Amino acid sequence: MSSPPRILVTGATGRLGQLLVPRLLARGAGVRALTRHPARANGLRAQGAATAVGDFDDGDTLRRALEGVSHLFLLSPITPTLADQQIAVIEAAAAAGVERIVKLSGSHWTIDPPGRSLSGDAHREIEAALRRSGIAHRVLRPNAWMQVMLARVASELAAGDELHAPPGDPKVAFIDARDIADVAVEALFEQPASHEASPEPWVLTGGSALGYDEIASIASRLTGRRIVATPLSAQAQQQRQAANAPSPYIARVHAQFAALIVAGEAEPVSDTVADVLGRPPRTVEAFLAETVAGRVPA
Ligand SMILES: NC(=O)c1ccc[n+]([C@@H]2O[C@H](COP(=O)([O-])OP(=O)(O)OC[C@H]3O[C@@H](n4cnc5c(N)ncnc54)[C@H](OP(=O)(O)O)[C@@H]3O)[C@@H](O)[C@H]2O)c1
């Protein structure tokens, strides 16, 4: 690559975007962070990113945000309009002459086979649009993030010696979102082979799959207390998810994830993180050690 990429990062102010932007700046990329609310990007601006105020639902703002951009990182939250919004960004990127797109997709097991996850099907539709666009690209399909699925561990350990587990104690190959950000940097800097019209998605997982009994054992070692994993009944889990979901749509999406996880779909481990980064993935043990030490890993 002759000159540093000029990258528009969508979802820049979110969980993953905030990890990605400083990593891209450290590699010398020019970064423009898309946000609807400029104040949310204050921290990113302080680190050296530029901001583009824009909305996936407003084509004019997308066109302005994409002016002079060579690379696009494509991420948006799960909503009923996920596919429409991301396809609008891909079309705007094609019109702006963007050379490379890295798309943060859904977990592999929500996408393949089709028809079992609302968000997985939307991501699948977007991936197809990306292939049709003819733009060089890489799709990232990360497994369940530690920062999301294990976020409640800190508060549960503060409240007592019990960790709530999904029914059936399934194993999950959790991935640390910082590894996803590290891989995303490499994907953005990747030199595409000219024959790769439809490059394989990168399926990203942690290095091993753990059940909640094992997570409780790790927590016991780290705290010096006897922590036990208590599986929720399927009904209790559903009620909990419905109570925590911001909308009935998200409650449905989460119920689909839960059923697939209980069926063991999130257990398989891939080598992609180690292959791309040349080091093993971060571990649940290291993540929980930071959590227990009160340094909740972003
Ligand atoms: N959590 C997991 O275990 C997991 C696993 C696999 C895949 N994923 C995927 O991860 C993605 C979510 O990532 P995340 O958790 O980092 O997201 P997040 O924290 O929810 O952040 C959402 C971002 O999207 C931006 N945004 C929302 N609506 C927008 C709009 N209309 N126009 C422009 N920007 C908009 C927000 O920006 P402003 O508010 O600043 O405008 C914010 O930066 C989803 O696509 C999901 O499928 C998650």
Short mmCIF file of C-alpha atoms and ligand atoms in Angstrom, two decimals:
data_model
loop_
_atom_site.label_atom_id
_atom_site.label_comp_id
_atom_site.label_asym_id
_atom_site.label_seq_id
_atom_site.Cartn_x
_atom_site.Cartn_y
_atom_site.Cartn_z
CA MET A 1 0.00 0.00 0.00
CA SER A 2 1.65 3.24 -1.10
CA SER A 3 -0.14 5.77 1.09
CA PRO A 4 -1.89 5.10 4.41
CA PRO A 5 -5.55 4.07 4.05
CA ARG A 6 -8.20 6.70 4.74
CA ILE A 7 -10.80 4.69 6.63
CA LEU A 8 -14.42 5.51 7.44
CA VAL A 9 -15.31 3.56 10.59
CA THR A 10 -19.04 3.05 11.05
CA GLY A 11 -20.17 2.06 14.55
CA ALA A 12 -17.06 3.94 15.72
CA THR A 13 -18.60 5.08 19.00
CA GLY A 14 -19.87 1.60 19.90
CA ARG A 15 -18.31 -1.28 21.79
CA LEU A 16 -16.07 -2.57 19.00
CA GLY A 17 -15.55 0.73 17.18
CA GLN A 18 -13.97 2.33 20.24
CA LEU A 19 -11.44 -0.50 20.37
CA LEU A 20 -10.76 -0.36 16.63
CA VAL A 21 -10.20 3.36 16.09
CA PRO A 22 -7.11 3.76 18.34
CA ARG A 23 -5.58 0.61 16.84
CA LEU A 24 -5.99 2.01 13.31
CA LEU A 25 -4.54 5.37 14.33
CA ALA A 26 -1.55 3.56 15.87
CA ARG A 27 -0.95 1.85 12.51
CA GLY A 28 -0.86 5.23 10.77
CA ALA A 29 -4.27 5.10 9.08
CA GLY A 30 -6.36 8.22 8.61
CA VAL A 31 -9.60 7.56 10.50
CA ARG A 32 -12.99 9.22 10.10
CA ALA A 33 -15.51 8.13 12.72
CA LEU A 34 -19.18 8.11 11.69
CA THR A 35 -21.64 9.11 14.39
CA ARG A 36 -25.09 10.65 14.67
CA HIS A 37 -24.04 12.44 17.85
CA PRO A 38 -20.66 14.24 17.53
CA ALA A 39 -20.26 14.54 21.32
CA ARG A 40 -20.07 10.74 21.50
CA ALA A 41 -16.91 10.89 19.38
CA ASN A 42 -15.09 13.42 21.64
CA GLY A 43 -12.80 10.70 23.00
CA LEU A 44 -12.00 9.43 19.50
CA ARG A 45 -11.27 12.99 18.28
CA ALA A 46 -8.90 13.50 21.22
CA GLN A 47 -6.98 10.45 19.99
CA GLY A 48 -6.63 11.87 16.48
CA ALA A 49 -9.68 10.65 14.56
CA ALA A 50 -11.79 12.96 12.43
CA THR A 51 -15.57 12.82 12.75
CA ALA A 52 -18.31 12.62 10.13
CA VAL A 53 -21.77 13.36 11.40
CA GLY A 54 -24.10 11.00 9.58
CA ASP A 55 -26.92 8.50 9.73
CA PHE A 56 -27.33 5.22 7.83
CA ASP A 57 -30.85 6.38 6.98
CA ASP A 58 -29.68 9.66 5.39
CA GLY A 59 -27.97 9.12 2.01
CA ASP A 60 -26.62 12.69 1.77
CA THR A 61 -24.74 12.34 5.06
CA LEU A 62 -23.34 8.98 3.94
CA ARG A 63 -22.11 10.47 0.64
CA ARG A 64 -20.35 13.30 2.51
CA ALA A 65 -18.87 10.89 5.05
CA LEU A 66 -17.44 8.72 2.25
CA GLU A 67 -15.80 11.56 0.27
CA GLY A 68 -12.06 10.85 -0.14
CA VAL A 69 -12.30 7.56 1.75
CA SER A 70 -10.28 4.54 0.50
CA HIS A 71 -11.44 1.92 3.04
CA LEU A 72 -14.66 1.26 4.97
CA PHE A 73 -15.24 -0.62 8.21
CA LEU A 74 -18.92 -1.60 8.20
CA LEU A 75 -20.71 -2.22 11.49
CA SER A 76 -24.18 -1.41 12.71
CA PRO A 77 -26.30 -2.66 15.59
CA ILE A 78 -28.96 -5.34 15.28
CA THR A 79 -32.25 -3.70 14.31
CA PRO A 80 -35.08 -4.67 11.96
CA THR A 81 -33.40 -2.45 9.31
CA LEU A 82 -29.88 -3.89 9.66
CA ALA A 83 -29.78 -5.19 6.07
CA ASP A 84 -31.29 -2.05 4.49
CA GLN A 85 -28.93 0.23 6.38
CA GLN A 86 -25.73 -1.66 5.62
CA ILE A 87 -26.67 -2.23 1.97
CA ALA A 88 -27.25 1.54 1.64
CA VAL A 89 -23.72 2.11 2.98
CA ILE A 90 -22.24 -0.44 0.52
CA GLU A 91 -24.02 1.27 -2.39
CA ALA A 92 -22.80 4.69 -1.25
CA ALA A 93 -19.27 3.27 -0.89
CA ALA A 94 -19.38 1.86 -4.43
CA ALA A 95 -20.48 5.25 -5.77
CA ALA A 96 -17.67 6.96 -3.83
CA GLY A 97 -15.01 4.62 -5.28
CA VAL A 98 -14.10 2.95 -1.97
CA GLU A 99 -11.41 0.31 -2.63
CA ARG A 100 -11.89 -2.07 0.29
CA ILE A 101 -14.59 -2.94 2.82
CA VAL A 102 -14.28 -4.96 6.02
CA LYS A 103 -17.67 -6.00 7.34
CA LEU A 104 -18.33 -7.03 10.92
CA SER A 105 -20.92 -9.74 10.45
CA GLY A 106 -22.84 -12.04 12.75
CA SER A 107 -21.57 -15.20 14.41
CA HIS A 108 -21.01 -17.98 11.84
CA TRP A 109 -23.69 -20.20 13.40
CA THR A 110 -26.36 -17.48 13.08
CA ILE A 111 -25.68 -17.17 9.33
CA ASP A 112 -25.10 -20.75 8.16
CA PRO A 113 -27.46 -22.47 7.56
CA PRO A 114 -29.98 -19.71 6.76
CA GLY A 115 -33.42 -19.38 8.32
CA ARG A 116 -32.67 -19.72 12.00
CA SER A 117 -31.72 -16.22 13.11
CA LEU A 118 -33.27 -12.87 12.17
CA SER A 119 -29.97 -11.02 12.51
CA GLY A 120 -27.99 -13.85 10.93
CA ASP A 121 -30.23 -13.77 7.85
CA ALA A 122 -29.81 -9.98 7.64
CA HIS A 123 -26.02 -10.30 7.83
CA ARG A 124 -26.19 -13.02 5.15
CA GLU A 125 -28.11 -10.66 2.84
CA ILE A 126 -25.51 -7.93 3.41
CA GLU A 127 -22.64 -10.34 2.71
CA ALA A 128 -24.33 -11.21 -0.61
CA ALA A 129 -24.65 -7.51 -1.46
CA LEU A 130 -20.97 -7.07 -0.66
CA ARG A 131 -20.01 -9.87 -3.08
CA ARG A 132 -22.23 -8.33 -5.78
CA SER A 133 -20.64 -4.90 -5.27
CA GLY A 134 -17.34 -6.10 -6.76
CA ILE A 135 -15.45 -4.14 -4.08
CA ALA A 136 -12.52 -5.98 -2.47
CA HIS A 137 -13.66 -7.05 0.97
CA ARG A 138 -13.31 -9.30 3.99
CA VAL A 139 -16.15 -10.48 6.21
CA LEU A 140 -15.52 -11.11 9.93
CA ARG A 141 -17.87 -13.54 11.69
CA PRO A 142 -17.03 -13.36 15.40
CA ASN A 143 -18.35 -15.77 17.99
CA ALA A 144 -20.00 -14.55 21.22
CA TRP A 145 -18.02 -11.65 22.74
CA MET A 146 -16.69 -11.94 26.30
CA GLN A 147 -17.48 -8.24 26.79
CA VAL A 148 -21.17 -8.99 26.14
CA MET A 149 -21.84 -12.51 27.41
CA LEU A 150 -19.53 -12.36 30.42
CA ALA A 151 -20.23 -8.71 31.27
CA ARG A 152 -22.59 -9.66 34.09
CA VAL A 153 -19.96 -11.84 35.81
CA ALA A 154 -18.50 -8.83 37.66
CA SER A 155 -21.85 -7.85 39.18
CA GLU A 156 -22.77 -11.47 39.97
CA LEU A 157 -19.45 -11.97 41.79
CA ALA A 158 -19.98 -8.71 43.68
CA ALA A 159 -23.45 -9.91 44.73
CA GLY A 160 -22.50 -13.42 45.86
CA ASP A 161 -20.89 -16.74 44.99
CA GLU A 162 -23.27 -17.81 42.23
CA LEU A 163 -22.94 -17.43 38.46
CA HIS A 164 -26.07 -17.93 36.41
CA ALA A 165 -25.55 -20.29 33.48
CA PRO A 166 -27.72 -20.97 30.43
CA PRO A 167 -29.81 -24.13 30.65
CA GLY A 168 -27.83 -27.29 29.83
CA ASP A 169 -24.44 -25.68 30.54
CA PRO A 170 -23.39 -25.37 26.87
CA LYS A 171 -19.77 -24.72 26.00
CA VAL A 172 -18.98 -21.47 24.17
CA ALA A 173 -15.75 -20.44 22.41
CA PHE A 174 -16.00 -16.86 23.69
CA ILE A 175 -13.85 -14.27 21.95
CA ASP A 176 -12.40 -11.12 23.51
CA ALA A 177 -13.59 -8.09 21.49
CA ARG A 178 -10.03 -6.76 21.59
CA ASP A 179 -9.00 -9.73 19.42
CA ILE A 180 -11.78 -8.89 16.98
CA ALA A 181 -10.44 -5.32 16.79
CA ASP A 182 -6.88 -6.60 16.27
CA VAL A 183 -8.07 -8.88 13.45
CA ALA A 184 -10.15 -6.07 11.92
CA VAL A 185 -7.00 -3.92 11.65
CA GLU A 186 -5.22 -6.72 9.76
CA ALA A 187 -8.26 -7.20 7.52
CA LEU A 188 -8.29 -3.49 6.66
CA PHE A 189 -4.56 -3.52 5.87
CA GLU A 190 -4.78 -6.85 3.99
CA GLN A 191 -3.58 -6.83 0.40
CA PRO A 192 -6.30 -8.73 -1.45
CA ALA A 193 -5.12 -11.44 -3.82
CA SER A 194 -6.34 -10.45 -7.26
CA HIS A 195 -8.12 -13.79 -7.80
CA GLU A 196 -10.16 -13.46 -4.60
CA ALA A 197 -13.48 -12.19 -5.92
CA SER A 198 -15.35 -13.83 -3.01
CA PRO A 199 -12.87 -14.26 -0.18
CA GLU A 200 -13.82 -16.69 2.59
CA PRO A 201 -15.27 -15.08 5.71
CA TRP A 202 -12.96 -15.11 8.71
CA VAL A 203 -14.68 -17.11 11.47
CA LEU A 204 -13.29 -15.74 14.75
CA THR A 205 -13.44 -17.58 18.08
CA GLY A 206 -11.47 -17.85 21.28
CA GLY A 207 -8.85 -20.60 21.60
CA SER A 208 -11.07 -23.04 23.52
CA ALA A 209 -14.73 -23.58 24.40
CA LEU A 210 -15.72 -23.33 28.05
CA GLY A 211 -18.83 -24.32 29.97
CA TYR A 212 -20.08 -22.22 32.88
CA ASP A 213 -18.85 -24.86 35.36
CA GLU A 214 -15.34 -24.19 34.06
CA ILE A 215 -15.95 -20.44 34.23
CA ALA A 216 -17.05 -20.85 37.86
CA SER A 217 -13.85 -22.83 38.58
CA ILE A 218 -11.76 -20.04 37.08
CA ALA A 219 -13.70 -17.47 39.14
CA SER A 220 -13.11 -19.58 42.28
CA ARG A 221 -9.33 -19.61 41.63
CA LEU A 222 -9.29 -15.88 41.00
CA THR A 223 -11.40 -14.85 44.00
CA GLY A 224 -10.36 -17.52 46.50
CA ARG A 225 -14.07 -18.20 47.07
CA ARG A 226 -16.19 -21.18 46.11
CA ILE A 227 -18.15 -19.93 43.09
CA VAL A 228 -20.82 -22.21 41.64
CA ALA A 229 -22.59 -22.11 38.28
CA THR A 230 -26.36 -22.46 38.60
CA PRO A 231 -28.12 -23.26 35.32
CA LEU A 232 -31.28 -21.25 34.73
CA SER A 233 -34.40 -23.06 33.58
CA ALA A 234 -35.31 -22.35 29.96
CA GLN A 235 -38.32 -20.37 31.20
CA ALA A 236 -36.26 -18.29 33.66
CA GLN A 237 -33.75 -17.50 30.92
CA GLN A 238 -36.52 -16.40 28.55
CA GLN A 239 -38.05 -14.15 31.21
CA ARG A 240 -34.67 -12.63 32.00
CA GLN A 241 -33.94 -11.96 28.33
CA ALA A 242 -37.36 -10.44 27.69
CA ALA A 243 -36.95 -8.17 30.72
CA ASN A 244 -33.49 -6.98 29.61
CA ALA A 245 -34.21 -6.55 25.87
CA PRO A 246 -34.83 -2.99 24.67
CA SER A 247 -37.56 -4.15 22.23
CA PRO A 248 -39.65 -7.24 21.45
CA TYR A 249 -37.59 -7.63 18.25
CA ILE A 250 -34.32 -7.82 20.19
CA ALA A 251 -35.96 -10.20 22.67
CA ARG A 252 -36.75 -12.51 19.74
CA VAL A 253 -33.22 -12.22 18.36
CA HIS A 254 -31.73 -13.03 21.77
CA ALA A 255 -34.07 -16.00 22.24
CA GLN A 256 -32.85 -17.38 18.89
CA PHE A 257 -29.21 -16.92 19.96
CA ALA A 258 -29.92 -18.63 23.29
CA ALA A 259 -31.51 -21.66 21.62
CA LEU A 260 -28.57 -22.04 19.23
CA ILE A 261 -26.03 -21.67 22.03
CA VAL A 262 -27.85 -24.26 24.15
CA ALA A 263 -27.71 -26.58 21.12
CA GLY A 264 -23.90 -26.26 21.18
CA GLU A 265 -23.59 -24.13 18.03
CA ALA A 266 -21.17 -21.63 19.65
CA GLU A 267 -18.74 -24.37 20.74
CA PRO A 268 -16.54 -24.98 17.65
CA VAL A 269 -13.11 -23.33 17.75
CA SER A 270 -11.39 -21.83 14.70
CA ASP A 271 -7.67 -21.08 14.23
CA THR A 272 -8.25 -17.79 12.42
CA VAL A 273 -7.29 -15.38 15.23
CA ALA A 274 -3.96 -17.15 15.76
CA ASP A 275 -3.35 -17.47 12.01
CA VAL A 276 -4.00 -13.77 11.37
CA LEU A 277 -2.33 -12.33 14.48
CA GLY A 278 0.52 -14.84 14.93
CA ARG A 279 -0.37 -15.28 18.62
CA PRO A 280 -3.06 -17.18 20.51
CA PRO A 281 -6.40 -15.53 21.25
CA ARG A 282 -6.90 -13.82 24.62
CA THR A 283 -8.38 -16.22 27.20
CA VAL A 284 -11.48 -16.17 29.39
CA GLU A 285 -9.17 -16.58 32.38
CA ALA A 286 -7.26 -13.39 31.52
CA PHE A 287 -10.53 -11.56 30.87
CA LEU A 288 -11.97 -12.66 34.22
CA ALA A 289 -8.74 -11.76 36.03
CA GLU A 290 -9.13 -8.20 34.74
CA THR A 291 -12.81 -8.26 35.68
CA VAL A 292 -12.12 -9.48 39.22
CA ALA A 293 -9.35 -6.88 39.59
CA GLY A 294 -11.94 -4.22 38.80
CA ARG A 295 -10.39 -3.36 35.45
CA VAL A 296 -13.44 -4.34 33.42
CA PRO A 297 -11.96 -4.85 29.97
CA ALA A 298 -13.55 -2.61 27.37
N1 LIG B 1 -22.07 -9.07 20.82
C1 LIG B 1 -21.79 -10.21 20.21
O1 LIG B 1 -21.55 -11.27 20.85
C2 LIG B 1 -21.74 -10.21 18.70
C3 LIG B 1 -21.35 -11.40 18.04
C4 LIG B 1 -21.28 -11.39 16.63
C5 LIG B 1 -21.60 -10.24 15.93
N2 LIG B 1 -21.99 -9.10 16.60
C6 LIG B 1 -22.37 -7.92 15.79
O2 LIG B 1 -21.83 -6.74 16.36
C7 LIG B 1 -22.61 -5.64 15.91
C8 LIG B 1 -22.80 -4.68 17.07
O3 LIG B 1 -21.53 -4.16 17.42
P1 LIG B 1 -21.33 -3.26 18.75
O4 LIG B 1 -21.82 -4.04 19.94
O5 LIG B 1 -19.92 -2.75 18.76
O6 LIG B 1 -22.36 -2.08 18.46
P2 LIG B 1 -22.89 -0.99 19.48
O7 LIG B 1 -21.98 -0.88 20.66
O8 LIG B 1 -24.35 -1.24 19.70
O9 LIG B 1 -22.71 0.36 18.65
C9 LIG B 1 -23.61 0.74 17.69
C10 LIG B 1 -22.93 1.78 16.79
O10 LIG B 1 -23.75 1.98 15.64
C11 LIG B 1 -23.94 3.36 15.44
N3 LIG B 1 -25.28 3.58 14.86
C12 LIG B 1 -26.46 3.08 15.32
N4 LIG B 1 -27.47 3.49 14.52
C13 LIG B 1 -26.90 4.28 13.57
C14 LIG B 1 -27.43 5.00 12.45
N5 LIG B 1 -28.74 4.99 12.17
N6 LIG B 1 -26.57 5.68 11.68
C15 LIG B 1 -25.23 5.72 11.96
N7 LIG B 1 -24.67 5.05 13.00
C16 LIG B 1 -25.50 4.34 13.79
C17 LIG B 1 -23.79 4.01 16.80
O11 LIG B 1 -23.30 5.33 16.59
P3 LIG B 1 -23.90 6.70 17.25
O12 LIG B 1 -24.85 6.27 18.34
O13 LIG B 1 -22.68 7.40 17.76
O14 LIG B 1 -24.56 7.38 16.11
C18 LIG B 1 -22.72 3.13 17.45
O15 LIG B 1 -21.43 3.58 17.11
C19 LIG B 1 -23.94 -6.21 15.37
O16 LIG B 1 -23.97 -6.09 13.96
C20 LIG B 1 -23.87 -7.68 15.78
O17 LIG B 1 -24.54 -8.53 14.87
C21 LIG B 1 -22.06 -9.07 17.96
#
